[in-house]
Amino acid sequence: RFRIERLSKMGDQIERVLTEKGTPMHFLEVAREIGRFKGRAGSKRTPRHVRGTMTADKRFVPIRRTGMWCLTGWHIERRTIPELAFELLRSAKRPLTEAQMHPLIAKRRPLKLNSIGRVLFDDPRFRRIAPRTWTLKHLNH
């Protein structure tokens, strides 16, 4: 197994960085790591090129629009926050607060507590019934 600096292809270096970290990484963090190593002569190693390499290589998958990436073989939750919130509210069969939803969603994918309300507000499936409290539009209470 070659040391990472001996790998000349950026995709191979990215794969090694993700494998060694063992968890999803933001493409900017991957670019910082990759930038420490030499690539092929003339290769560009900017965050944009790192993201482009990951986009074109089937070994890597994005976690929606978070900027986070993982290896294809990893079983990482890739559904959106609204998709996960919809599932939670449907199974709860009652309104939930953002504080109640946050730990349940955060177990599956990274998110900030304050982002829940913002994304649910923009989704027509949800209705805010009190401050920071949400239900599905089709549920009757």
Coordinates of C-alpha atoms in Angstrom, one line a residue:
R1 CA 0.0 0.0 0.0
F2 CA 1.6 3.2 -1.2
R3 CA 1.9 6.2 1.1
I4 CA -0.6 8.9 0.1
E5 CA 2.1 11.2 -1.3
R6 CA 3.1 8.4 -3.7
L7 CA -0.3 8.3 -5.3
S8 CA -0.3 10.5 -8.3
K9 CA -4.0 10.6 -9.2
M10 CA -6.1 13.0 -7.3
G11 CA -9.0 10.5 -7.1
D12 CA -6.8 7.9 -5.4
Q13 CA -5.6 10.5 -2.9
I14 CA -9.1 11.6 -2.1
E15 CA -10.2 8.0 -1.6
R16 CA -7.2 7.5 0.8
V17 CA -8.0 10.7 2.7
L18 CA -11.7 9.7 3.2
T19 CA -10.8 6.1 4.1
E20 CA -8.3 7.2 6.7
K21 CA -10.8 9.8 8.2
G22 CA -13.5 7.2 8.2
T23 CA -16.4 9.7 8.1
P24 CA -17.8 12.1 5.5
M25 CA -15.8 15.3 4.9
H26 CA -16.6 18.6 3.4
F27 CA -14.9 19.1 0.0
L28 CA -13.0 22.1 1.3
E29 CA -11.5 19.9 4.1
V30 CA -10.6 17.3 1.5
A31 CA -9.0 19.9 -0.7
R32 CA -6.9 21.1 2.3
E33 CA -5.7 17.6 2.9
I34 CA -5.0 16.9 -0.8
G35 CA -3.2 20.2 -1.2
R36 CA -0.5 19.0 1.1
F37 CA 0.6 16.3 -1.4
K38 CA 2.1 16.6 -4.8
G39 CA 0.0 15.6 -7.8
R40 CA 0.8 14.9 -11.4
A41 CA 2.7 17.7 -13.1
G42 CA 0.4 20.5 -14.1
S43 CA -2.6 19.2 -12.1
K44 CA -4.6 21.8 -10.3
R45 CA -5.6 21.1 -6.7
T46 CA -8.1 23.9 -5.9
P47 CA -11.3 23.1 -4.0
R48 CA -13.2 23.4 -7.3
H49 CA -10.9 20.8 -9.0
V50 CA -11.2 18.5 -6.0
R51 CA -15.0 18.7 -6.1
G52 CA -15.0 18.2 -9.9
T53 CA -12.8 15.1 -9.4
M54 CA -15.2 13.7 -6.8
T55 CA -18.2 14.5 -9.0
A56 CA -16.8 12.6 -12.0
D57 CA -15.6 9.6 -9.9
K58 CA -18.1 6.9 -9.0
R59 CA -16.1 6.1 -5.8
F60 CA -17.5 9.3 -4.2
V61 CA -21.1 10.5 -3.5
P62 CA -22.3 13.8 -2.2
I63 CA -24.5 14.1 0.8
R64 CA -27.1 16.3 -0.9
R65 CA -26.2 19.9 -1.0
T66 CA -24.2 20.0 2.2
G67 CA -20.8 20.1 0.6
M68 CA -20.1 16.8 2.5
W69 CA -18.8 13.8 0.6
C70 CA -18.4 10.1 1.4
L71 CA -17.3 6.9 -0.3
T72 CA -20.0 5.1 -2.3
G73 CA -19.7 1.9 -0.1
W74 CA -20.5 3.8 3.1
H75 CA -24.1 3.6 4.2
I76 CA -24.6 7.3 5.0
E77 CA -28.1 8.9 5.1
R78 CA -28.5 11.0 2.0
R79 CA -32.1 12.0 2.2
T80 CA -32.9 15.7 2.7
I81 CA -33.9 17.2 6.0
P82 CA -37.5 17.7 4.8
E83 CA -37.6 14.0 3.7
L84 CA -36.5 12.9 7.1
A85 CA -38.8 15.3 8.9
F86 CA -41.7 14.1 6.8
E87 CA -41.0 10.5 7.9
L88 CA -40.7 11.5 11.6
L89 CA -44.0 13.5 11.6
R90 CA -45.8 10.8 9.7
S91 CA -44.8 8.1 12.1
A92 CA -45.4 10.3 15.2
K93 CA -48.9 11.1 13.9
R94 CA -48.7 14.4 15.9
P95 CA -46.9 17.7 15.7
L96 CA -43.3 17.9 16.8
T97 CA -41.1 20.7 17.8
E98 CA -37.8 21.4 16.1
A99 CA -36.1 20.5 19.3
Q100 CA -37.8 17.1 19.3
M101 CA -36.9 16.5 15.6
H102 CA -33.3 17.7 15.8
P103 CA -31.7 14.7 17.7
L104 CA -33.6 12.2 15.6
I105 CA -32.5 13.8 12.3
A106 CA -29.0 14.6 13.6
K107 CA -28.4 10.9 14.3
R108 CA -28.8 10.3 10.5
R109 CA -27.1 13.3 9.0
P110 CA -25.4 16.5 10.0
L111 CA -27.7 19.6 10.6
K112 CA -28.0 22.6 12.9
L113 CA -31.1 23.0 15.0
N114 CA -31.9 26.4 13.4
S115 CA -31.9 24.9 9.9
I116 CA -35.0 22.7 10.5
G117 CA -37.5 25.6 10.5
R118 CA -36.0 27.2 7.5
V119 CA -36.2 24.2 5.3
L120 CA -39.6 23.1 6.5
F121 CA -41.0 26.6 5.9
D122 CA -40.1 26.3 2.2
D123 CA -41.7 22.8 1.8
P124 CA -45.4 22.8 1.0
R125 CA -45.9 19.5 2.9
F126 CA -45.4 21.1 6.3
R127 CA -47.4 23.6 8.3
R128 CA -46.1 25.6 11.3
I129 CA -48.8 25.5 14.0
A130 CA -46.9 27.2 16.8
P131 CA -43.4 28.7 17.2
R132 CA -40.9 26.0 16.2
T133 CA -43.7 23.4 16.1
W134 CA -44.6 21.6 12.9
T135 CA -47.1 19.2 11.5
L136 CA -47.9 17.7 8.1
K137 CA -50.6 19.6 6.2
H138 CA -52.7 16.5 5.6
L139 CA -52.8 15.5 9.3
N140 CA -56.0 16.5 11.2
H141 CA -55.6 17.4 14.8

